[in-house]
mmCIF file of C-alpha atoms in Angstrom:
data_model
loop_
_atom_site.group_PDB
_atom_site.id
_atom_site.type_symbol
_atom_site.label_atom_id
_atom_site.label_comp_id
_atom_site.label_asym_id
_atom_site.label_seq_id
_atom_site.Cartn_x
_atom_site.Cartn_y
_atom_site.Cartn_z
ATOM 1 C CA MET O 1 -5.405 -5.847 17.472
ATOM 2 C CA LYS O 2 -1.841 -7.016 17.931
ATOM 3 C CA TRP O 3 -0.003 -7.903 14.762
ATOM 4 C CA THR O 4 1.759 -11.236 14.489
ATOM 5 C CA ASN O 5 4.864 -11.982 12.434
ATOM 6 C CA ASP O 6 3.000 -14.370 10.138
ATOM 7 C CA ARG O 7 2.462 -13.490 6.470
ATOM 8 C CA SER O 8 0.681 -15.388 3.702
ATOM 9 C CA ASP O 9 1.905 -16.030 0.173
ATOM 10 C CA ASN O 10 -1.714 -16.261 -1.006
ATOM 11 C CA VAL O 11 -2.391 -12.517 -1.247
ATOM 12 C CA ASP O 12 -2.384 -10.844 -4.659
ATOM 13 C CA ASP O 13 -2.202 -7.060 -4.270
ATOM 14 C CA ARG O 14 -3.367 -5.518 -7.548
ATOM 15 C CA ARG O 15 -3.714 -1.989 -6.235
ATOM 16 C CA GLY O 16 -1.758 0.560 -8.213
ATOM 17 C CA SER O 17 -1.179 -1.884 -11.063
ATOM 18 C CA GLY O 18 -3.044 0.120 -13.709
ATOM 19 C CA GLY O 19 -5.716 -1.122 -16.116
ATOM 20 C CA GLY O 20 -6.367 -4.445 -14.373
ATOM 21 C CA GLY O 21 -9.521 -5.253 -16.313
ATOM 22 C CA GLY O 22 -11.758 -3.010 -14.248
ATOM 23 C CA GLY O 23 -14.963 -1.490 -15.497
ATOM 24 C CA MET O 24 -17.745 0.913 -14.701
ATOM 25 C CA LEU O 25 -21.371 -0.153 -14.536
ATOM 26 C CA VAL O 26 -23.182 0.929 -17.701
ATOM 27 C CA GLY O 27 -26.930 1.316 -17.996
ATOM 28 C CA GLY O 28 -27.777 -0.264 -14.649
ATOM 29 C CA GLY O 29 -28.696 2.915 -12.827
ATOM 30 C CA LEU O 30 -28.119 1.320 -9.420
ATOM 31 C CA GLY O 31 -26.523 3.442 -6.735
ATOM 32 C CA THR O 32 -23.801 2.098 -4.467
ATOM 33 C CA ILE O 33 -26.135 1.460 -1.537
ATOM 34 C CA ILE O 34 -28.608 -0.512 -3.646
ATOM 35 C CA ILE O 35 -25.852 -2.621 -5.205
ATOM 36 C CA ALA O 36 -24.431 -3.211 -1.757
ATOM 37 C CA ALA O 37 -27.835 -4.282 -0.487
ATOM 38 C CA ILE O 38 -27.984 -6.920 -3.198
ATOM 39 C CA VAL O 39 -24.499 -8.362 -3.076
ATOM 40 C CA PHE O 40 -23.066 -7.387 0.310
ATOM 41 C CA PHE O 41 -21.017 -10.251 1.651
ATOM 42 C CA LEU O 42 -22.202 -12.499 -1.158
ATOM 43 C CA GLY O 43 -22.004 -16.101 -0.088
ATOM 44 C CA GLY O 44 -22.795 -18.068 -3.198
ATOM 45 C CA ASP O 45 -21.496 -17.778 -6.733
ATOM 46 C CA PRO O 46 -21.834 -14.106 -7.757
ATOM 47 C CA SER O 47 -21.231 -14.807 -11.444
ATOM 48 C CA ALA O 48 -24.891 -14.239 -12.376
ATOM 49 C CA ILE O 49 -24.687 -10.645 -11.177
ATOM 50 C CA LEU O 50 -21.151 -9.977 -12.316
ATOM 51 C CA GLN O 51 -21.376 -11.446 -15.797
ATOM 52 C CA ASN O 52 -24.785 -9.962 -16.575
ATOM 53 C CA SER O 53 -23.612 -6.424 -15.864
ATOM 54 C CA ALA O 54 -22.397 -4.519 -18.900
ATOM 55 C CA THR O 55 -18.962 -3.044 -18.382
ATOM 56 C CA SER O 56 -16.637 -0.798 -20.317
ATOM 57 C CA PRO O 57 -12.857 -0.835 -19.893
ATOM 58 C CA GLN O 58 -11.535 1.687 -17.442
ATOM 59 C CA GLN O 59 -7.815 2.294 -17.715
ATOM 60 C CA THR O 60 -5.949 3.764 -14.771
ATOM 61 C CA GLU O 61 -2.348 4.826 -14.549
ATOM 62 C CA GLN O 62 0.113 2.742 -12.620
ATOM 63 C CA ARG O 63 1.152 4.296 -9.352
ATOM 64 C CA GLN O 64 3.217 3.593 -6.285
ATOM 65 C CA LEU O 65 1.314 2.522 -3.181
ATOM 66 C CA SER O 66 1.554 4.839 -0.193
ATOM 67 C CA LYS O 67 3.111 3.733 3.089
ATOM 68 C CA GLU O 68 -0.366 3.432 4.576
ATOM 69 C CA GLU O 69 -1.526 1.246 1.669
ATOM 70 C CA LEU O 70 1.538 -0.952 1.978
ATOM 71 C CA SER O 71 0.843 -1.317 5.702
ATOM 72 C CA ILE O 72 -2.755 -2.322 4.960
ATOM 73 C CA GLY O 73 -1.448 -4.925 2.530
ATOM 74 C CA GLN O 74 0.794 -6.338 5.235
ATOM 75 C CA MET O 75 -2.135 -6.464 7.658
ATOM 76 C CA VAL O 76 -4.290 -8.371 5.162
ATOM 77 C CA SER O 77 -1.397 -10.753 4.512
ATOM 78 C CA MET O 78 -1.076 -11.338 8.260
ATOM 79 C CA LEU O 79 -4.817 -11.896 8.722
ATOM 80 C CA THR O 80 -4.895 -14.253 5.747
ATOM 81 C CA LYS O 81 -2.105 -16.340 7.262
ATOM 82 C CA GLU O 82 -3.893 -16.459 10.601
ATOM 83 C CA ASN O 83 -7.015 -17.718 8.837
ATOM 84 C CA GLU O 84 -4.951 -20.366 7.078
ATOM 85 C CA GLN O 85 -3.303 -21.570 10.278
ATOM 86 C CA THR O 86 -6.503 -21.635 12.318
ATOM 87 C CA TRP O 87 -8.609 -23.395 9.709
ATOM 88 C CA GLU O 88 -5.903 -25.918 8.883
ATOM 89 C CA LYS O 89 -5.858 -26.847 12.571
ATOM 90 C CA VAL O 90 -9.675 -27.105 12.737
ATOM 91 C CA PHE O 91 -9.778 -29.262 9.615
ATOM 92 C CA GLN O 92 -6.999 -31.541 10.877
ATOM 93 C CA GLU O 93 -8.873 -32.047 14.145
ATOM 94 C CA ASN O 94 -11.901 -33.167 12.133
ATOM 95 C CA GLY O 95 -10.019 -35.321 9.621
ATOM 96 C CA ILE O 96 -10.679 -33.005 6.640
ATOM 97 C CA GLN O 97 -8.204 -31.783 4.037
ATOM 98 C CA PHE O 98 -7.742 -28.016 3.990
ATOM 99 C CA ARG O 99 -6.921 -25.856 0.962
ATOM 100 C CA PRO O 100 -6.219 -22.138 1.499
ATOM 101 C CA ALA O 101 -8.127 -19.428 -0.334
ATOM 102 C CA ARG O 102 -6.446 -16.664 -2.280
ATOM 103 C CA VAL O 103 -7.104 -13.022 -1.432
ATOM 104 C CA VAL O 104 -7.044 -10.275 -4.072
ATOM 105 C CA LEU O 105 -6.781 -6.604 -3.137
ATOM 106 C CA PHE O 106 -7.815 -4.246 -5.936
ATOM 107 C CA GLU O 107 -9.067 -0.758 -6.611
ATOM 108 C CA ASN O 108 -11.899 0.309 -8.950
ATOM 109 C CA GLY O 109 -12.169 -3.030 -10.745
ATOM 110 C CA THR O 110 -10.480 -6.275 -11.665
ATOM 111 C CA GLN O 111 -11.272 -9.665 -13.157
ATOM 112 C CA SER O 112 -12.407 -12.585 -11.007
ATOM 113 C CA GLY O 113 -13.245 -16.189 -11.742
ATOM 114 C CA CYS O 114 -16.894 -15.113 -11.475
ATOM 115 C CA GLY O 115 -16.606 -12.192 -13.900
ATOM 116 C CA ALA O 116 -15.716 -8.523 -13.597
ATOM 117 C CA ALA O 117 -15.364 -7.327 -9.985
ATOM 118 C CA ARG O 118 -16.082 -3.704 -9.073
ATOM 119 C CA SER O 119 -15.367 -1.770 -5.931
ATOM 120 C CA GLU O 120 -19.003 -0.763 -5.358
ATOM 121 C CA MET O 121 -19.987 -4.398 -4.887
ATOM 122 C CA GLY O 122 -18.224 -4.793 -1.560
ATOM 123 C CA PRO O 123 -16.020 -7.769 -0.613
ATOM 124 C CA PHE O 124 -17.100 -11.151 -1.973
ATOM 125 C CA TYR O 125 -15.940 -14.737 -2.302
ATOM 126 C CA CYS O 126 -15.843 -16.396 -5.721
ATOM 127 C CA PRO O 127 -16.197 -20.198 -5.456
ATOM 128 C CA SER O 128 -15.046 -20.705 -9.048
ATOM 129 C CA ASP O 129 -11.467 -19.646 -8.296
ATOM 130 C CA GLN O 130 -11.656 -19.987 -4.492
ATOM 131 C CA THR O 131 -10.654 -16.358 -4.085
ATOM 132 C CA ILE O 132 -11.752 -13.462 -1.871
ATOM 133 C CA TYR O 133 -11.913 -10.060 -3.614
ATOM 134 C CA MET O 134 -11.607 -6.873 -1.572
ATOM 135 C CA ASP O 135 -11.384 -3.205 -2.500
ATOM 136 C CA MET O 136 -10.296 -1.522 0.715
ATOM 137 C CA SER O 137 -12.349 1.607 -0.077
ATOM 138 C CA PHE O 138 -15.302 -0.501 1.082
ATOM 139 C CA PHE O 139 -14.378 0.247 4.680
ATOM 140 C CA ASN O 140 -14.838 3.985 4.150
ATOM 141 C CA GLU O 141 -18.376 3.308 2.951
ATOM 142 C CA LEU O 142 -18.985 0.920 5.817
ATOM 143 C CA GLN O 143 -18.337 3.793 8.208
ATOM 144 C CA GLN O 144 -19.768 6.734 6.272
ATOM 145 C CA LYS O 145 -22.914 5.163 4.796
ATOM 146 C CA PHE O 146 -23.706 2.276 7.129
ATOM 147 C CA GLY O 147 -22.608 3.675 10.490
ATOM 148 C CA ALA O 148 -19.973 1.123 11.507
ATOM 149 C CA LYS O 149 -17.113 1.951 13.836
ATOM 150 C CA VAL O 150 -14.196 0.973 11.613
ATOM 151 C CA GLY O 151 -10.821 -0.160 12.940
ATOM 152 C CA GLN O 152 -8.265 -2.811 12.145
ATOM 153 C CA PHE O 153 -10.399 -5.596 13.535
ATOM 154 C CA THR O 154 -13.228 -4.529 11.231
ATOM 155 C CA VAL O 155 -11.001 -5.717 8.396
ATOM 156 C CA ALA O 156 -10.354 -8.911 10.350
ATOM 157 C CA TYR O 157 -14.094 -9.536 10.723
ATOM 158 C CA VAL O 158 -14.862 -8.921 7.039
ATOM 159 C CA LEU O 159 -11.999 -11.136 5.898
ATOM 160 C CA GLY O 160 -13.018 -13.767 8.459
ATOM 161 C CA HIS O 161 -16.589 -13.727 7.118
ATOM 162 C CA GLU O 162 -15.438 -14.135 3.526
ATOM 163 C CA TYR O 163 -13.020 -16.864 4.562
ATOM 164 C CA GLY O 164 -16.025 -18.496 6.204
ATOM 165 C CA HIS O 165 -17.590 -18.776 2.749
ATOM 166 C CA HIS O 166 -14.412 -20.505 1.577
ATOM 167 C CA ILE O 167 -14.799 -22.965 4.443
ATOM 168 C CA GLN O 168 -18.395 -23.567 3.327
ATOM 169 C CA ASN O 169 -17.122 -24.195 -0.190
ATOM 170 C CA LEU O 170 -14.561 -26.745 1.023
ATOM 171 C CA LEU O 171 -17.208 -28.516 3.118
ATOM 172 C CA GLY O 172 -19.693 -28.670 0.242
ATOM 173 C CA THR O 173 -22.141 -26.308 1.944
ATOM 174 C CA LEU O 174 -22.289 -23.825 -0.935
ATOM 175 C CA ASP O 175 -23.196 -26.569 -3.408
ATOM 176 C CA LYS O 176 -26.029 -27.706 -1.144
ATOM 177 C CA VAL O 177 -27.202 -24.123 -0.698
ATOM 178 C CA ASN O 178 -27.370 -23.611 -4.460
ATOM 179 C CA GLN O 179 -29.291 -26.870 -4.904
ATOM 180 C CA LEU O 180 -31.788 -26.017 -2.160
ATOM 181 C CA SER O 181 -32.277 -22.491 -3.483
ATOM 182 C CA GLN O 182 -33.138 -23.775 -6.950
ATOM 183 C CA ARG O 183 -35.817 -26.102 -5.608
ATOM 184 C CA GLY O 184 -37.792 -23.637 -3.504
ATOM 185 C CA ASN O 185 -39.581 -20.339 -4.015
ATOM 186 C CA GLU O 186 -38.063 -16.906 -3.477
ATOM 187 C CA ALA O 187 -39.076 -16.729 0.188
ATOM 188 C CA GLN O 188 -37.458 -20.092 0.931
ATOM 189 C CA GLY O 189 -34.393 -19.077 -1.054
ATOM 190 C CA ASN O 190 -34.029 -15.950 1.064
ATOM 191 C CA LYS O 191 -34.171 -18.004 4.269
ATOM 192 C CA ILE O 192 -31.497 -20.346 2.943
ATOM 193 C CA SER O 193 -29.347 -17.349 2.034
ATOM 194 C CA VAL O 194 -29.727 -15.921 5.548
ATOM 195 C CA ALA O 195 -28.664 -19.236 7.100
ATOM 196 C CA ASN O 196 -25.688 -19.341 4.754
ATOM 197 C CA GLU O 197 -24.549 -15.820 5.646
ATOM 198 C CA LEU O 198 -25.032 -16.268 9.385
ATOM 199 C CA GLN O 199 -22.932 -19.408 9.282
ATOM 200 C CA ALA O 200 -20.124 -17.364 7.699
ATOM 201 C CA ASP O 201 -20.483 -14.916 10.606
ATOM 202 C CA PHE O 202 -20.285 -17.865 13.004
ATOM 203 C CA TYR O 203 -17.095 -19.043 11.305
ATOM 204 C CA ALA O 204 -15.613 -15.546 11.622
ATOM 205 C CA GLY O 205 -16.282 -15.614 15.369
ATOM 206 C CA LEU O 206 -14.856 -19.114 15.678
ATOM 207 C CA TRP O 207 -11.729 -17.959 13.834
ATOM 208 C CA ALA O 208 -11.312 -14.985 16.191
ATOM 209 C CA LYS O 209 -11.626 -17.235 19.253
ATOM 210 C CA GLN O 210 -9.245 -19.935 18.085
ATOM 211 C CA THR O 211 -6.703 -17.501 16.700
ATOM 212 C CA ASP O 212 -6.676 -15.544 19.948
ATOM 213 C CA SER O 213 -6.158 -18.776 21.882
ATOM 214 C CA ARG O 214 -3.071 -19.425 19.759
ATOM 215 C CA GLU O 215 -1.689 -15.903 19.221
ATOM 216 C CA LYS O 216 -3.254 -13.693 21.953
ATOM 217 C CA PHE O 217 -3.787 -11.032 19.298
ATOM 218 C CA LEU O 218 -7.063 -9.507 20.495
ATOM 219 C CA GLU O 219 -7.079 -6.201 22.351
ATOM 220 C CA PRO O 220 -9.878 -4.383 24.214
ATOM 221 C CA GLY O 221 -12.449 -3.070 21.770
ATOM 222 C CA ASP O 222 -11.685 -5.509 18.957
ATOM 223 C CA ILE O 223 -14.798 -7.636 19.407
ATOM 224 C CA GLN O 224 -16.875 -4.470 19.726
ATOM 225 C CA GLU O 225 -15.529 -3.375 16.320
ATOM 226 C CA ALA O 226 -16.646 -6.692 14.847
ATOM 227 C CA MET O 227 -20.071 -6.255 16.418
ATOM 228 C CA SER O 228 -20.371 -2.747 14.995
ATOM 229 C CA ALA O 229 -19.561 -4.036 11.506
ATOM 230 C CA ALA O 230 -21.949 -6.984 11.876
ATOM 231 C CA ALA O 231 -24.756 -4.637 12.912
ATOM 232 C CA ALA O 232 -23.975 -2.225 10.078
ATOM 233 C CA VAL O 233 -24.380 -4.905 7.402
ATOM 234 C CA GLY O 234 -27.578 -6.369 8.835
ATOM 235 C CA ASP O 235 -30.393 -6.391 6.278
ATOM 236 C CA ASP O 236 -32.588 -4.206 8.472
ATOM 237 C CA ASN O 237 -29.926 -1.504 8.786
ATOM 238 C CA ILE O 238 -29.124 -1.582 5.049
ATOM 239 C CA GLN O 239 -32.805 -1.386 4.125
ATOM 240 C CA LYS O 240 -33.511 1.470 6.545
ATOM 241 C CA ARG O 241 -30.645 3.495 5.120
ATOM 242 C CA GLY O 242 -31.273 2.552 1.502
ATOM 243 C CA GLN O 243 -35.074 2.591 1.182
ATOM 244 C CA GLY O 244 -36.331 3.979 4.477
ATOM 245 C CA TYR O 245 -38.205 0.894 5.675
ATOM 246 C CA VAL O 246 -37.627 -2.784 6.544
ATOM 247 C CA ASN O 247 -39.054 -5.769 4.668
ATOM 248 C CA GLN O 248 -38.102 -8.835 6.681
ATOM 249 C CA GLU O 249 -39.297 -11.265 4.005
ATOM 250 C CA SER O 250 -36.645 -9.932 1.625
ATOM 251 C CA PHE O 251 -33.762 -10.485 4.061
ATOM 252 C CA THR O 252 -30.886 -12.414 2.486
ATOM 253 C CA HIS O 253 -28.127 -11.948 5.058
ATOM 254 C CA GLY O 254 -29.872 -11.662 8.420
ATOM 255 C CA SER O 255 -30.757 -8.816 10.739
ATOM 256 C CA SER O 256 -28.162 -6.859 12.666
ATOM 257 C CA ALA O 257 -29.105 -8.763 15.836
ATOM 258 C CA GLN O 258 -28.777 -12.130 14.092
ATOM 259 C CA ARG O 259 -25.382 -11.302 12.644
ATOM 260 C CA GLU O 260 -24.097 -10.217 16.039
ATOM 261 C CA GLU O 261 -25.640 -13.288 17.687
ATOM 262 C CA TRP O 262 -24.032 -15.839 15.389
ATOM 263 C CA PHE O 263 -20.620 -14.143 15.387
ATOM 264 C CA MET O 264 -20.669 -14.209 19.178
ATOM 265 C CA LYS O 265 -21.806 -17.831 19.233
ATOM 266 C CA GLY O 266 -18.782 -18.742 17.138
ATOM 267 C CA TYR O 267 -16.547 -16.645 19.370
ATOM 268 C CA ASN O 268 -17.949 -17.931 22.646
ATOM 269 C CA THR O 269 -17.932 -21.626 21.692
ATOM 270 C CA GLY O 270 -14.974 -21.872 19.323
ATOM 271 C CA ASP O 271 -16.613 -25.139 18.204
ATOM 272 C CA ILE O 272 -17.404 -25.707 14.527
ATOM 273 C CA ARG O 273 -20.095 -28.222 15.502
ATOM 274 C CA GLN O 274 -22.182 -25.409 17.028
ATOM 275 C CA GLY O 275 -22.589 -23.533 13.736
ATOM 276 C CA ASP O 276 -25.535 -25.315 12.128
ATOM 277 C CA THR O 277 -27.515 -22.216 11.242
ATOM 278 C CA PHE O 278 -29.555 -24.186 8.723
ATOM 279 C CA SER O 279 -31.170 -26.444 11.328
ATOM 280 C CA ALA O 280 -31.708 -23.466 13.603
ATOM 281 C CA LEU O 281 -33.376 -21.247 10.984
ATOM 282 C CA LEU O 282 -35.060 -23.549 8.474
ATOM 283 C CA ARG O 283 -37.426 -25.395 10.791
#
C-alpha cells in the first residue's frame, strides 16, 4: 500500500499515556477468543456488553512510543483521512451531509462513549460518540489465533469496516437495525446482524475502490490481504478455532465466504447503491 501525504486531525492516540481508564475483566471467565467471537467487529451499540462487565482500574506507567508505533499512528491518521475524503465525496454525490468519525488508538484499556473499552474486545465502533476504538495488538491476534496474513492493508480493511459502521450510523441504518432486532426472535436478530456486518464489509470494499481511483494507493497483494482478514473473521472460522465446530444459526457477522463476497462486491462496483445486504439476506 502506497502512503499518501494526507493526515487526519480526528485521530486520538492514547497509547503510552498511562492510566487512561483501562480495566481488566473481573469474574467473567471468558478467554480472548470467546470474547472476540461475541464482539468482533461489533456493528451496533456495544454498551450493553461494555457497561455490564465489571472492571477494576489498571494503572500503567507513561512511556514514549517507539518509532514503529509512531509510524503506525501516522498510517492510521493517513487511512482515516482517506476515509474522510472518500466518504465526503460519496455523500456529496448523493446529496447527504457527511460528518467524520473520530478514531482512538489505545493499549490495554480506555473509556469510550459506550463504556470501558478493552484490548481483548477487538476494534469496534461506538455510535454514542461516533468513534472507532482500536488497540493495535489486535492485529497480532488476527494473525496468530485466526490465521490471517497481516500487512498494512489489513489495517486499512479493519478501519474501513469500522468506518462502514459509522456510515451506517449517519444513514440511520444502525437505528433501524436495533429496532428490527428488538422486534424479532434471536434467530432473526442474528440474520439482521449478519446483514449489518456484511454491509460494513461492502462499504470497506467500496472505500478501497474509490480511494484507489483517486489516489492510486493500492499495490499488488493489498486486496489479497483484505480477503485474508475477511476470511479470518468469518463466523465459521472463529467458531472452528474457538469451539471446534460450526453452528450456522448462531452466525452474527457472516461466514468467511460471505465476508469476502461482499467486500469484493463493494470493491468491484464502487457503487453505494449495490450494498443492500438486508434485501439480499432477509428474504
